[in-house]
Amino acid sequence: MYPTDLTETQWQYIKKELMLQDRKRKHDLRNVWNAIFYLVKTGCQWRMLPQYFPNWELVYYYFRKWCVLEEFDLLLGNLRSTVRVNLDQNACPSLGIMDSQSVRCGNNLALNGVDGNKKIKGIKRHLVVDKNGFLIAVMVTVACIHDSKAAMLLMRVIKELCSSVKTIMADGGYRGELAKQIKNTFGYVLQVIISNYSKQGFRPIRKRWVIERTFSWLDNNRRLTRNYETTFDAAEEMVKIAAIKILLNKI
């Protein structure tokens, strides 16, 4: 048993939401899920999974299969709604907070760029979260892509998810004509909040700073402290899996 293993309640929830069939298998799907959570938390290689779990080839096969079937997106959305209802909130969020995080490259085979502002060579994770910090959408690009350039693509991701978000808060990196473009193209209201550090010093901005806490949650997973994925879609799925585990611990 590892601390990342699913409890019985969490496993029953996953079975119900994904409608997993009970049939005779050589390897229990619960152990496959445990292996994926273990990998994201510890940051080990696929081939270095402990013998306690099924063969890494099988675990990787199911990981890729569930990515293609968008099972992680489905589970993430249902979990977020469940936790929000438990917090006496509407199941579907209407407010989103948007920001990006530059992550150093841990794999020379992966596509990467240089964030000249933060002096980081790697990728950028562009996230939208709700007011609790729960993940709504994620998109990965090379680090040299400016936030305002990636914002339009991120809005398209939210649109494809059929999200109920109507208003999105962001920092000064998204100022300019972007708000008008997003409003005309997707119908979302972009609220750019610019801090006044020069006069009042550093002070967390209410609601807008919730996403910074989300980045901290994600960094608790060693697989996410560096980018070890060779494709952008795999990097996005790793973020979703980490967010799923966070929400599972709240049900």
JSON list of C-alpha atoms in Angstrom, two decimals:
[
{"chain": "A", "resi": 1, "resn": "MET", "atom": "CA", "xyz": [0.00, 0.00, 0.00]},
{"chain": "A", "resi": 2, "resn": "TYR", "atom": "CA", "xyz": [1.17, 3.51, -0.87]},
{"chain": "A", "resi": 3, "resn": "PRO", "atom": "CA", "xyz": [-0.22, 6.86, 0.35]},
{"chain": "A", "resi": 4, "resn": "THR", "atom": "CA", "xyz": [-1.35, 7.59, -3.21]},
{"chain": "A", "resi": 5, "resn": "ASP", "atom": "CA", "xyz": [-3.56, 4.49, -3.39]},
{"chain": "A", "resi": 6, "resn": "LEU", "atom": "CA", "xyz": [-7.30, 5.00, -3.79]},
{"chain": "A", "resi": 7, "resn": "THR", "atom": "CA", "xyz": [-9.57, 4.44, -0.86]},
{"chain": "A", "resi": 8, "resn": "GLU", "atom": "CA", "xyz": [-12.63, 2.25, -1.31]},
{"chain": "A", "resi": 9, "resn": "THR", "atom": "CA", "xyz": [-14.90, 5.31, -1.45]},
{"chain": "A", "resi": 10, "resn": "GLN", "atom": "CA", "xyz": [-12.74, 6.99, -4.09]},
{"chain": "A", "resi": 11, "resn": "TRP", "atom": "CA", "xyz": [-12.57, 3.85, -6.21]},
{"chain": "A", "resi": 12, "resn": "GLN", "atom": "CA", "xyz": [-16.33, 3.32, -6.08]},
{"chain": "A", "resi": 13, "resn": "TYR", "atom": "CA", "xyz": [-16.80, 6.92, -7.21]},
{"chain": "A", "resi": 14, "resn": "ILE", "atom": "CA", "xyz": [-14.49, 6.40, -10.21]},
{"chain": "A", "resi": 15, "resn": "LYS", "atom": "CA", "xyz": [-16.24, 3.14, -11.14]},
{"chain": "A", "resi": 16, "resn": "LYS", "atom": "CA", "xyz": [-19.61, 4.84, -11.03]},
{"chain": "A", "resi": 17, "resn": "GLU", "atom": "CA", "xyz": [-18.64, 7.94, -13.02]},
{"chain": "A", "resi": 18, "resn": "LEU", "atom": "CA", "xyz": [-16.72, 6.06, -15.73]},
{"chain": "A", "resi": 19, "resn": "MET", "atom": "CA", "xyz": [-19.17, 3.13, -15.73]},
{"chain": "A", "resi": 20, "resn": "LEU", "atom": "CA", "xyz": [-16.37, 0.56, -15.44]},
{"chain": "A", "resi": 21, "resn": "GLN", "atom": "CA", "xyz": [-17.69, -2.95, -15.84]},
{"chain": "A", "resi": 22, "resn": "ASP", "atom": "CA", "xyz": [-17.08, -5.64, -13.25]},
{"chain": "A", "resi": 23, "resn": "ARG", "atom": "CA", "xyz": [-15.60, -8.57, -15.11]},
{"chain": "A", "resi": 24, "resn": "LYS", "atom": "CA", "xyz": [-12.78, -11.02, -14.67]},
{"chain": "A", "resi": 25, "resn": "ARG", "atom": "CA", "xyz": [-9.42, -9.36, -15.36]},
{"chain": "A", "resi": 26, "resn": "LYS", "atom": "CA", "xyz": [-5.84, -10.44, -14.90]},
{"chain": "A", "resi": 27, "resn": "HIS", "atom": "CA", "xyz": [-5.07, -7.04, -13.37]},
{"chain": "A", "resi": 28, "resn": "ASP", "atom": "CA", "xyz": [-7.56, -4.98, -11.39]},
{"chain": "A", "resi": 29, "resn": "LEU", "atom": "CA", "xyz": [-8.19, -1.54, -12.91]},
{"chain": "A", "resi": 30, "resn": "ARG", "atom": "CA", "xyz": [-7.95, -0.09, -9.41]},
{"chain": "A", "resi": 31, "resn": "ASN", "atom": "CA", "xyz": [-4.26, -1.05, -9.36]},
{"chain": "A", "resi": 32, "resn": "VAL", "atom": "CA", "xyz": [-3.81, 0.62, -12.74]},
{"chain": "A", "resi": 33, "resn": "TRP", "atom": "CA", "xyz": [-5.24, 3.86, -11.36]},
{"chain": "A", "resi": 34, "resn": "ASN", "atom": "CA", "xyz": [-3.04, 3.52, -8.26]},
{"chain": "A", "resi": 35, "resn": "ALA", "atom": "CA", "xyz": [0.02, 3.11, -10.51]},
{"chain": "A", "resi": 36, "resn": "ILE", "atom": "CA", "xyz": [-0.81, 6.28, -12.47]},
{"chain": "A", "resi": 37, "resn": "PHE", "atom": "CA", "xyz": [-1.31, 8.31, -9.28]},
{"chain": "A", "resi": 38, "resn": "TYR", "atom": "CA", "xyz": [1.95, 6.90, -7.87]},
{"chain": "A", "resi": 39, "resn": "LEU", "atom": "CA", "xyz": [3.84, 7.92, -11.02]},
{"chain": "A", "resi": 40, "resn": "VAL", "atom": "CA", "xyz": [2.48, 11.49, -10.99]},
{"chain": "A", "resi": 41, "resn": "LYS", "atom": "CA", "xyz": [3.19, 11.93, -7.28]},
{"chain": "A", "resi": 42, "resn": "THR", "atom": "CA", "xyz": [6.70, 10.43, -7.16]},
{"chain": "A", "resi": 43, "resn": "GLY", "atom": "CA", "xyz": [7.87, 11.40, -10.65]},
{"chain": "A", "resi": 44, "resn": "CYS", "atom": "CA", "xyz": [9.33, 7.97, -11.44]},
{"chain": "A", "resi": 45, "resn": "GLN", "atom": "CA", "xyz": [9.75, 6.66, -14.98]},
{"chain": "A", "resi": 46, "resn": "TRP", "atom": "CA", "xyz": [7.13, 4.37, -16.47]},
{"chain": "A", "resi": 47, "resn": "ARG", "atom": "CA", "xyz": [9.64, 1.52, -16.53]},
{"chain": "A", "resi": 48, "resn": "MET", "atom": "CA", "xyz": [10.52, 2.12, -12.88]},
{"chain": "A", "resi": 49, "resn": "LEU", "atom": "CA", "xyz": [7.05, 1.43, -11.47]},
{"chain": "A", "resi": 50, "resn": "PRO", "atom": "CA", "xyz": [7.30, -0.91, -8.45]},
{"chain": "A", "resi": 51, "resn": "GLN", "atom": "CA", "xyz": [6.47, -4.59, -8.94]},
{"chain": "A", "resi": 52, "resn": "TYR", "atom": "CA", "xyz": [3.48, -4.09, -6.64]},
{"chain": "A", "resi": 53, "resn": "PHE", "atom": "CA", "xyz": [1.71, -2.57, -9.67]},
{"chain": "A", "resi": 54, "resn": "PRO", "atom": "CA", "xyz": [0.89, -4.23, -13.02]},
{"chain": "A", "resi": 55, "resn": "ASN", "atom": "CA", "xyz": [3.52, -4.19, -15.78]},
{"chain": "A", "resi": 56, "resn": "TRP", "atom": "CA", "xyz": [4.33, -0.66, -16.89]},
{"chain": "A", "resi": 57, "resn": "GLU", "atom": "CA", "xyz": [3.34, -1.48, -20.48]},
{"chain": "A", "resi": 58, "resn": "LEU", "atom": "CA", "xyz": [-0.20, -2.25, -19.32]},
{"chain": "A", "resi": 59, "resn": "VAL", "atom": "CA", "xyz": [-0.40, 0.88, -17.16]},
{"chain": "A", "resi": 60, "resn": "TYR", "atom": "CA", "xyz": [0.84, 3.04, -20.05]},
{"chain": "A", "resi": 61, "resn": "TYR", "atom": "CA", "xyz": [-1.63, 1.37, -22.41]},
{"chain": "A", "resi": 62, "resn": "TYR", "atom": "CA", "xyz": [-4.57, 2.29, -20.16]},
{"chain": "A", "resi": 63, "resn": "PHE", "atom": "CA", "xyz": [-3.18, 5.79, -19.64]},
{"chain": "A", "resi": 64, "resn": "ARG", "atom": "CA", "xyz": [-3.10, 6.41, -23.39]},
{"chain": "A", "resi": 65, "resn": "LYS", "atom": "CA", "xyz": [-6.48, 4.74, -23.90]},
{"chain": "A", "resi": 66, "resn": "TRP", "atom": "CA", "xyz": [-8.17, 6.93, -21.29]},
{"chain": "A", "resi": 67, "resn": "CYS", "atom": "CA", "xyz": [-6.50, 10.01, -22.78]},
{"chain": "A", "resi": 68, "resn": "VAL", "atom": "CA", "xyz": [-7.96, 9.27, -26.21]},
{"chain": "A", "resi": 69, "resn": "LEU", "atom": "CA", "xyz": [-11.41, 8.52, -24.73]},
{"chain": "A", "resi": 70, "resn": "GLU", "atom": "CA", "xyz": [-11.20, 11.78, -22.69]},
{"chain": "A", "resi": 71, "resn": "GLU", "atom": "CA", "xyz": [-11.96, 9.85, -19.51]},
{"chain": "A", "resi": 72, "resn": "PHE", "atom": "CA", "xyz": [-9.78, 12.16, -17.43]},
{"chain": "A", "resi": 73, "resn": "ASP", "atom": "CA", "xyz": [-11.74, 15.20, -18.66]},
{"chain": "A", "resi": 74, "resn": "LEU", "atom": "CA", "xyz": [-15.04, 13.50, -17.81]},
{"chain": "A", "resi": 75, "resn": "LEU", "atom": "CA", "xyz": [-13.92, 12.46, -14.34]},
{"chain": "A", "resi": 76, "resn": "LEU", "atom": "CA", "xyz": [-12.39, 15.87, -13.61]},
{"chain": "A", "resi": 77, "resn": "GLY", "atom": "CA", "xyz": [-15.58, 17.71, -14.56]},
{"chain": "A", "resi": 78, "resn": "ASN", "atom": "CA", "xyz": [-17.83, 15.41, -12.50]},
{"chain": "A", "resi": 79, "resn": "LEU", "atom": "CA", "xyz": [-15.52, 15.55, -9.50]},
{"chain": "A", "resi": 80, "resn": "ARG", "atom": "CA", "xyz": [-15.36, 19.33, -9.58]},
{"chain": "A", "resi": 81, "resn": "SER", "atom": "CA", "xyz": [-19.15, 19.55, -9.69]},
{"chain": "A", "resi": 82, "resn": "THR", "atom": "CA", "xyz": [-19.51, 17.09, -6.79]},
{"chain": "A", "resi": 83, "resn": "VAL", "atom": "CA", "xyz": [-17.04, 18.93, -4.57]},
{"chain": "A", "resi": 84, "resn": "ARG", "atom": "CA", "xyz": [-18.61, 22.32, -5.38]},
{"chain": "A", "resi": 85, "resn": "VAL", "atom": "CA", "xyz": [-22.07, 21.02, -4.45]},
{"chain": "A", "resi": 86, "resn": "ASN", "atom": "CA", "xyz": [-20.65, 19.70, -1.17]},
{"chain": "A", "resi": 87, "resn": "LEU", "atom": "CA", "xyz": [-19.36, 23.25, -0.53]},
{"chain": "A", "resi": 88, "resn": "ASP", "atom": "CA", "xyz": [-22.89, 24.63, -1.08]},
{"chain": "A", "resi": 89, "resn": "GLN", "atom": "CA", "xyz": [-21.91, 26.15, -4.44]},
{"chain": "A", "resi": 90, "resn": "ASN", "atom": "CA", "xyz": [-23.39, 25.81, -7.90]},
{"chain": "A", "resi": 91, "resn": "ALA", "atom": "CA", "xyz": [-22.19, 22.66, -9.65]},
{"chain": "A", "resi": 92, "resn": "CYS", "atom": "CA", "xyz": [-21.06, 24.65, -12.69]},
{"chain": "A", "resi": 93, "resn": "PRO", "atom": "CA", "xyz": [-18.70, 27.61, -12.10]},
{"chain": "A", "resi": 94, "resn": "SER", "atom": "CA", "xyz": [-19.44, 30.95, -13.74]},
{"chain": "A", "resi": 95, "resn": "LEU", "atom": "CA", "xyz": [-16.13, 32.59, -12.75]},
{"chain": "A", "resi": 96, "resn": "GLY", "atom": "CA", "xyz": [-12.71, 31.48, -13.96]},
{"chain": "A", "resi": 97, "resn": "ILE", "atom": "CA", "xyz": [-9.22, 32.66, -13.07]},
{"chain": "A", "resi": 98, "resn": "MET", "atom": "CA", "xyz": [-6.53, 32.43, -15.76]},
{"chain": "A", "resi": 99, "resn": "ASP", "atom": "CA", "xyz": [-2.75, 32.44, -15.52]},
{"chain": "A", "resi": 100, "resn": "SER", "atom": "CA", "xyz": [0.33, 30.59, -16.76]},
{"chain": "A", "resi": 101, "resn": "GLN", "atom": "CA", "xyz": [3.25, 28.78, -15.15]},
{"chain": "A", "resi": 102, "resn": "SER", "atom": "CA", "xyz": [6.67, 28.34, -16.75]},
{"chain": "A", "resi": 103, "resn": "VAL", "atom": "CA", "xyz": [8.19, 24.91, -16.07]},
{"chain": "A", "resi": 104, "resn": "ARG", "atom": "CA", "xyz": [11.77, 23.87, -16.67]},
{"chain": "A", "resi": 105, "resn": "CYS", "atom": "CA", "xyz": [12.46, 21.12, -19.18]},
{"chain": "A", "resi": 106, "resn": "GLY", "atom": "CA", "xyz": [13.50, 17.77, -17.70]},
{"chain": "A", "resi": 107, "resn": "ASN", "atom": "CA", "xyz": [13.55, 15.90, -20.99]},
{"chain": "A", "resi": 108, "resn": "ASN", "atom": "CA", "xyz": [15.69, 17.02, -23.93]},
{"chain": "A", "resi": 109, "resn": "LEU", "atom": "CA", "xyz": [13.44, 15.10, -26.32]},
{"chain": "A", "resi": 110, "resn": "ALA", "atom": "CA", "xyz": [10.46, 17.34, -25.57]},
{"chain": "A", "resi": 111, "resn": "LEU", "atom": "CA", "xyz": [9.63, 20.54, -27.42]},
{"chain": "A", "resi": 112, "resn": "ASN", "atom": "CA", "xyz": [10.72, 23.56, -25.42]},
{"chain": "A", "resi": 113, "resn": "GLY", "atom": "CA", "xyz": [11.33, 27.28, -25.63]},
{"chain": "A", "resi": 114, "resn": "VAL", "atom": "CA", "xyz": [12.84, 30.02, -23.47]},
{"chain": "A", "resi": 115, "resn": "ASP", "atom": "CA", "xyz": [10.76, 32.32, -21.29]},
{"chain": "A", "resi": 116, "resn": "GLY", "atom": "CA", "xyz": [12.89, 35.45, -21.50]},
{"chain": "A", "resi": 117, "resn": "ASN", "atom": "CA", "xyz": [11.13, 37.11, -18.58]},
{"chain": "A", "resi": 118, "resn": "LYS", "atom": "CA", "xyz": [11.63, 34.29, -16.07]},
{"chain": "A", "resi": 119, "resn": "LYS", "atom": "CA", "xyz": [14.79, 32.89, -17.69]},
{"chain": "A", "resi": 120, "resn": "ILE", "atom": "CA", "xyz": [13.30, 29.40, -17.90]},
{"chain": "A", "resi": 121, "resn": "LYS", "atom": "CA", "xyz": [13.84, 26.92, -20.74]},
{"chain": "A", "resi": 122, "resn": "GLY", "atom": "CA", "xyz": [10.92, 24.56, -21.04]},
{"chain": "A", "resi": 123, "resn": "ILE", "atom": "CA", "xyz": [7.14, 24.80, -21.38]},
{"chain": "A", "resi": 124, "resn": "LYS", "atom": "CA", "xyz": [4.25, 26.92, -20.14]},
{"chain": "A", "resi": 125, "resn": "ARG", "atom": "CA", "xyz": [1.11, 25.58, -18.52]},
{"chain": "A", "resi": 126, "resn": "HIS", "atom": "CA", "xyz": [-1.88, 27.82, -19.16]},
{"chain": "A", "resi": 127, "resn": "LEU", "atom": "CA", "xyz": [-4.62, 27.14, -16.62]},
{"chain": "A", "resi": 128, "resn": "VAL", "atom": "CA", "xyz": [-8.15, 28.25, -15.88]},
{"chain": "A", "resi": 129, "resn": "VAL", "atom": "CA", "xyz": [-9.50, 27.42, -12.42]},
{"chain": "A", "resi": 130, "resn": "ASP", "atom": "CA", "xyz": [-12.68, 28.24, -10.51]},
{"chain": "A", "resi": 131, "resn": "LYS", "atom": "CA", "xyz": [-12.84, 30.39, -7.36]},
{"chain": "A", "resi": 132, "resn": "ASN", "atom": "CA", "xyz": [-11.78, 27.41, -5.23]},
{"chain": "A", "resi": 133, "resn": "GLY", "atom": "CA", "xyz": [-8.69, 26.74, -7.32]},
{"chain": "A", "resi": 134, "resn": "PHE", "atom": "CA", "xyz": [-10.13, 23.60, -8.92]},
{"chain": "A", "resi": 135, "resn": "LEU", "atom": "CA", "xyz": [-8.94, 23.00, -12.46]},
{"chain": "A", "resi": 136, "resn": "ILE", "atom": "CA", "xyz": [-11.32, 23.81, -15.33]},
{"chain": "A", "resi": 137, "resn": "ALA", "atom": "CA", "xyz": [-9.01, 23.76, -18.37]},
{"chain": "A", "resi": 138, "resn": "VAL", "atom": "CA", "xyz": [-5.30, 23.37, -19.12]},
{"chain": "A", "resi": 139, "resn": "MET", "atom": "CA", "xyz": [-3.21, 23.93, -22.23]},
{"chain": "A", "resi": 140, "resn": "VAL", "atom": "CA", "xyz": [0.55, 23.46, -22.67]},
{"chain": "A", "resi": 141, "resn": "THR", "atom": "CA", "xyz": [2.79, 25.42, -25.04]},
{"chain": "A", "resi": 142, "resn": "VAL", "atom": "CA", "xyz": [6.49, 26.14, -25.35]},
{"chain": "A", "resi": 143, "resn": "ALA", "atom": "CA", "xyz": [7.71, 28.71, -22.83]},
{"chain": "A", "resi": 144, "resn": "CYS", "atom": "CA", "xyz": [8.42, 31.42, -25.41]},
{"chain": "A", "resi": 145, "resn": "ILE", "atom": "CA", "xyz": [4.71, 31.87, -26.21]},
{"chain": "A", "resi": 146, "resn": "HIS", "atom": "CA", "xyz": [3.37, 35.02, -24.53]},
{"chain": "A", "resi": 147, "resn": "ASP", "atom": "CA", "xyz": [0.32, 34.65, -22.29]},
{"chain": "A", "resi": 148, "resn": "SER", "atom": "CA", "xyz": [-1.80, 36.94, -24.45]},
{"chain": "A", "resi": 149, "resn": "LYS", "atom": "CA", "xyz": [-1.02, 34.85, -27.56]},
{"chain": "A", "resi": 150, "resn": "ALA", "atom": "CA", "xyz": [-2.01, 31.58, -25.89]},
{"chain": "A", "resi": 151, "resn": "ALA", "atom": "CA", "xyz": [-5.16, 33.02, -24.30]},
{"chain": "A", "resi": 152, "resn": "MET", "atom": "CA", "xyz": [-7.25, 32.72, -27.46]},
{"chain": "A", "resi": 153, "resn": "LEU", "atom": "CA", "xyz": [-6.35, 29.04, -27.82]},
{"chain": "A", "resi": 154, "resn": "LEU", "atom": "CA", "xyz": [-7.13, 28.48, -24.15]},
{"chain": "A", "resi": 155, "resn": "MET", "atom": "CA", "xyz": [-10.55, 30.07, -24.63]},
{"chain": "A", "resi": 156, "resn": "ARG", "atom": "CA", "xyz": [-11.18, 27.61, -27.44]},
{"chain": "A", "resi": 157, "resn": "VAL", "atom": "CA", "xyz": [-10.35, 24.75, -25.07]},
{"chain": "A", "resi": 158, "resn": "ILE", "atom": "CA", "xyz": [-12.90, 26.07, -22.55]},
{"chain": "A", "resi": 159, "resn": "LYS", "atom": "CA", "xyz": [-15.49, 26.40, -25.31]},
{"chain": "A", "resi": 160, "resn": "GLU", "atom": "CA", "xyz": [-14.92, 22.80, -26.41]},
{"chain": "A", "resi": 161, "resn": "LEU", "atom": "CA", "xyz": [-15.42, 21.64, -22.83]},
{"chain": "A", "resi": 162, "resn": "CYS", "atom": "CA", "xyz": [-18.87, 23.30, -22.89]},
{"chain": "A", "resi": 163, "resn": "SER", "atom": "CA", "xyz": [-17.93, 25.14, -19.71]},
{"chain": "A", "resi": 164, "resn": "SER", "atom": "CA", "xyz": [-20.44, 27.42, -18.01]},
{"chain": "A", "resi": 165, "resn": "VAL", "atom": "CA", "xyz": [-17.77, 30.06, -17.34]},
{"chain": "A", "resi": 166, "resn": "LYS", "atom": "CA", "xyz": [-18.89, 33.58, -18.25]},
{"chain": "A", "resi": 167, "resn": "THR", "atom": "CA", "xyz": [-16.27, 35.83, -16.61]},
{"chain": "A", "resi": 168, "resn": "ILE", "atom": "CA", "xyz": [-12.52, 35.26, -16.49]},
{"chain": "A", "resi": 169, "resn": "MET", "atom": "CA", "xyz": [-10.09, 37.14, -14.25]},
{"chain": "A", "resi": 170, "resn": "ALA", "atom": "CA", "xyz": [-6.44, 37.57, -15.24]},
{"chain": "A", "resi": 171, "resn": "ASP", "atom": "CA", "xyz": [-3.35, 39.62, -14.42]},
{"chain": "A", "resi": 172, "resn": "GLY", "atom": "CA", "xyz": [-1.71, 42.43, -16.34]},
{"chain": "A", "resi": 173, "resn": "GLY", "atom": "CA", "xyz": [-0.06, 40.04, -18.80]},
{"chain": "A", "resi": 174, "resn": "TYR", "atom": "CA", "xyz": [-3.39, 39.76, -20.61]},
{"chain": "A", "resi": 175, "resn": "ARG", "atom": "CA", "xyz": [-4.11, 43.49, -20.98]},
{"chain": "A", "resi": 176, "resn": "GLY", "atom": "CA", "xyz": [-4.66, 45.24, -24.29]},
{"chain": "A", "resi": 177, "resn": "GLU", "atom": "CA", "xyz": [-7.03, 44.35, -27.11]},
{"chain": "A", "resi": 178, "resn": "LEU", "atom": "CA", "xyz": [-7.27, 40.76, -25.92]},
{"chain": "A", "resi": 179, "resn": "ALA", "atom": "CA", "xyz": [-10.38, 41.36, -23.80]},
{"chain": "A", "resi": 180, "resn": "LYS", "atom": "CA", "xyz": [-12.28, 42.71, -26.81]},
{"chain": "A", "resi": 181, "resn": "GLN", "atom": "CA", "xyz": [-11.15, 39.83, -29.01]},
{"chain": "A", "resi": 182, "resn": "ILE", "atom": "CA", "xyz": [-12.24, 37.23, -26.46]},
{"chain": "A", "resi": 183, "resn": "LYS", "atom": "CA", "xyz": [-15.59, 38.94, -25.99]},
{"chain": "A", "resi": 184, "resn": "ASN", "atom": "CA", "xyz": [-16.30, 39.12, -29.73]},
{"chain": "A", "resi": 185, "resn": "THR", "atom": "CA", "xyz": [-15.09, 35.58, -30.51]},
{"chain": "A", "resi": 186, "resn": "PHE", "atom": "CA", "xyz": [-16.16, 33.51, -27.52]},
{"chain": "A", "resi": 187, "resn": "GLY", "atom": "CA", "xyz": [-18.49, 35.73, -25.50]},
{"chain": "A", "resi": 188, "resn": "TYR", "atom": "CA", "xyz": [-16.41, 35.61, -22.32]},
{"chain": "A", "resi": 189, "resn": "VAL", "atom": "CA", "xyz": [-15.82, 38.73, -20.22]},
{"chain": "A", "resi": 190, "resn": "LEU", "atom": "CA", "xyz": [-12.11, 39.15, -19.44]},
{"chain": "A", "resi": 191, "resn": "GLN", "atom": "CA", "xyz": [-11.38, 41.20, -16.30]},
{"chain": "A", "resi": 192, "resn": "VAL", "atom": "CA", "xyz": [-7.73, 42.26, -16.15]},
{"chain": "A", "resi": 193, "resn": "ILE", "atom": "CA", "xyz": [-6.61, 43.09, -12.60]},
{"chain": "A", "resi": 194, "resn": "ILE", "atom": "CA", "xyz": [-3.36, 45.03, -12.34]},
{"chain": "A", "resi": 195, "resn": "SER", "atom": "CA", "xyz": [-1.64, 45.11, -8.95]},
{"chain": "A", "resi": 196, "resn": "ASN", "atom": "CA", "xyz": [-0.24, 48.27, -7.40]},
{"chain": "A", "resi": 197, "resn": "TYR", "atom": "CA", "xyz": [2.88, 46.85, -5.75]},
{"chain": "A", "resi": 198, "resn": "SER", "atom": "CA", "xyz": [4.93, 50.04, -6.17]},
{"chain": "A", "resi": 199, "resn": "LYS", "atom": "CA", "xyz": [2.73, 51.93, -3.70]},
{"chain": "A", "resi": 200, "resn": "GLN", "atom": "CA", "xyz": [1.26, 49.38, -1.32]},
{"chain": "A", "resi": 201, "resn": "GLY", "atom": "CA", "xyz": [3.89, 46.63, -1.56]},
{"chain": "A", "resi": 202, "resn": "PHE", "atom": "CA", "xyz": [3.11, 42.98, -2.18]},
{"chain": "A", "resi": 203, "resn": "ARG", "atom": "CA", "xyz": [-0.42, 42.06, -1.25]},
{"chain": "A", "resi": 204, "resn": "PRO", "atom": "CA", "xyz": [-2.33, 38.99, -2.53]},
{"chain": "A", "resi": 205, "resn": "ILE", "atom": "CA", "xyz": [-5.29, 39.99, -4.69]},
{"chain": "A", "resi": 206, "resn": "ARG", "atom": "CA", "xyz": [-8.55, 38.44, -3.57]},
{"chain": "A", "resi": 207, "resn": "LYS", "atom": "CA", "xyz": [-9.83, 35.68, -5.91]},
{"chain": "A", "resi": 208, "resn": "ARG", "atom": "CA", "xyz": [-7.21, 36.38, -8.59]},
{"chain": "A", "resi": 209, "resn": "TRP", "atom": "CA", "xyz": [-4.49, 34.82, -6.42]},
{"chain": "A", "resi": 210, "resn": "VAL", "atom": "CA", "xyz": [-6.40, 31.56, -6.00]},
{"chain": "A", "resi": 211, "resn": "ILE", "atom": "CA", "xyz": [-4.68, 30.18, -9.10]},
{"chain": "A", "resi": 212, "resn": "GLU", "atom": "CA", "xyz": [-1.27, 30.68, -7.48]},
{"chain": "A", "resi": 213, "resn": "ARG", "atom": "CA", "xyz": [-2.36, 28.25, -4.78]},
{"chain": "A", "resi": 214, "resn": "THR", "atom": "CA", "xyz": [-3.34, 25.80, -7.52]},
{"chain": "A", "resi": 215, "resn": "PHE", "atom": "CA", "xyz": [0.17, 26.00, -8.97]},
{"chain": "A", "resi": 216, "resn": "SER", "atom": "CA", "xyz": [1.49, 25.20, -5.49]},
{"chain": "A", "resi": 217, "resn": "TRP", "atom": "CA", "xyz": [-0.81, 22.17, -5.26]},
{"chain": "A", "resi": 218, "resn": "LEU", "atom": "CA", "xyz": [0.46, 20.90, -8.60]},
{"chain": "A", "resi": 219, "resn": "ASP", "atom": "CA", "xyz": [4.10, 21.38, -7.61]},
{"chain": "A", "resi": 220, "resn": "ASN", "atom": "CA", "xyz": [3.57, 18.89, -4.78]},
{"chain": "A", "resi": 221, "resn": "ASN", "atom": "CA", "xyz": [3.72, 16.24, -7.52]},
{"chain": "A", "resi": 222, "resn": "ARG", "atom": "CA", "xyz": [7.27, 15.53, -8.63]},
{"chain": "A", "resi": 223, "resn": "ARG", "atom": "CA", "xyz": [6.16, 14.62, -12.14]},
{"chain": "A", "resi": 224, "resn": "LEU", "atom": "CA", "xyz": [5.01, 18.21, -12.56]},
{"chain": "A", "resi": 225, "resn": "THR", "atom": "CA", "xyz": [7.95, 20.09, -11.03]},
{"chain": "A", "resi": 226, "resn": "ARG", "atom": "CA", "xyz": [9.78, 19.51, -14.34]},
{"chain": "A", "resi": 227, "resn": "ASN", "atom": "CA", "xyz": [8.43, 18.67, -17.77]},
{"chain": "A", "resi": 228, "resn": "TYR", "atom": "CA", "xyz": [9.35, 15.06, -18.52]},
{"chain": "A", "resi": 229, "resn": "GLU", "atom": "CA", "xyz": [6.71, 14.52, -21.22]},
{"chain": "A", "resi": 230, "resn": "THR", "atom": "CA", "xyz": [7.67, 14.36, -24.88]},
{"chain": "A", "resi": 231, "resn": "THR", "atom": "CA", "xyz": [4.27, 15.58, -26.12]},
{"chain": "A", "resi": 232, "resn": "PHE", "atom": "CA", "xyz": [2.04, 18.45, -25.05]},
{"chain": "A", "resi": 233, "resn": "ASP", "atom": "CA", "xyz": [-1.06, 16.29, -24.73]},
{"chain": "A", "resi": 234, "resn": "ALA", "atom": "CA", "xyz": [0.70, 13.98, -22.25]},
{"chain": "A", "resi": 235, "resn": "ALA", "atom": "CA", "xyz": [1.84, 17.01, -20.24]},
{"chain": "A", "resi": 236, "resn": "GLU", "atom": "CA", "xyz": [-1.76, 18.26, -20.10]},
{"chain": "A", "resi": 237, "resn": "GLU", "atom": "CA", "xyz": [-3.09, 14.87, -18.99]},
{"chain": "A", "resi": 238, "resn": "MET", "atom": "CA", "xyz": [-0.57, 14.72, -16.14]},
{"chain": "A", "resi": 239, "resn": "VAL", "atom": "CA", "xyz": [-1.94, 18.03, -14.83]},
{"chain": "A", "resi": 240, "resn": "LYS", "atom": "CA", "xyz": [-5.49, 16.69, -15.04]},
{"chain": "A", "resi": 241, "resn": "ILE", "atom": "CA", "xyz": [-4.55, 13.53, -13.14]},
{"chain": "A", "resi": 242, "resn": "ALA", "atom": "CA", "xyz": [-2.97, 15.59, -10.36]},
{"chain": "A", "resi": 243, "resn": "ALA", "atom": "CA", "xyz": [-6.12, 17.74, -10.20]},
{"chain": "A", "resi": 244, "resn": "ILE", "atom": "CA", "xyz": [-8.29, 14.60, -10.07]},
{"chain": "A", "resi": 245, "resn": "LYS", "atom": "CA", "xyz": [-6.34, 13.28, -7.08]},
{"chain": "A", "resi": 246, "resn": "ILE", "atom": "CA", "xyz": [-6.73, 16.61, -5.28]},
{"chain": "A", "resi": 247, "resn": "LEU", "atom": "CA", "xyz": [-10.50, 16.51, -5.78]},
{"chain": "A", "resi": 248, "resn": "LEU", "atom": "CA", "xyz": [-10.77, 12.83, -4.83]},
{"chain": "A", "resi": 249, "resn": "ASN", "atom": "CA", "xyz": [-9.26, 13.70, -1.46]},
{"chain": "A", "resi": 250, "resn": "LYS", "atom": "CA", "xyz": [-12.10, 16.20, -0.92]},
{"chain": "A", "resi": 251, "resn": "ILE", "atom": "CA", "xyz": [-15.11, 13.93, -1.50]}
]
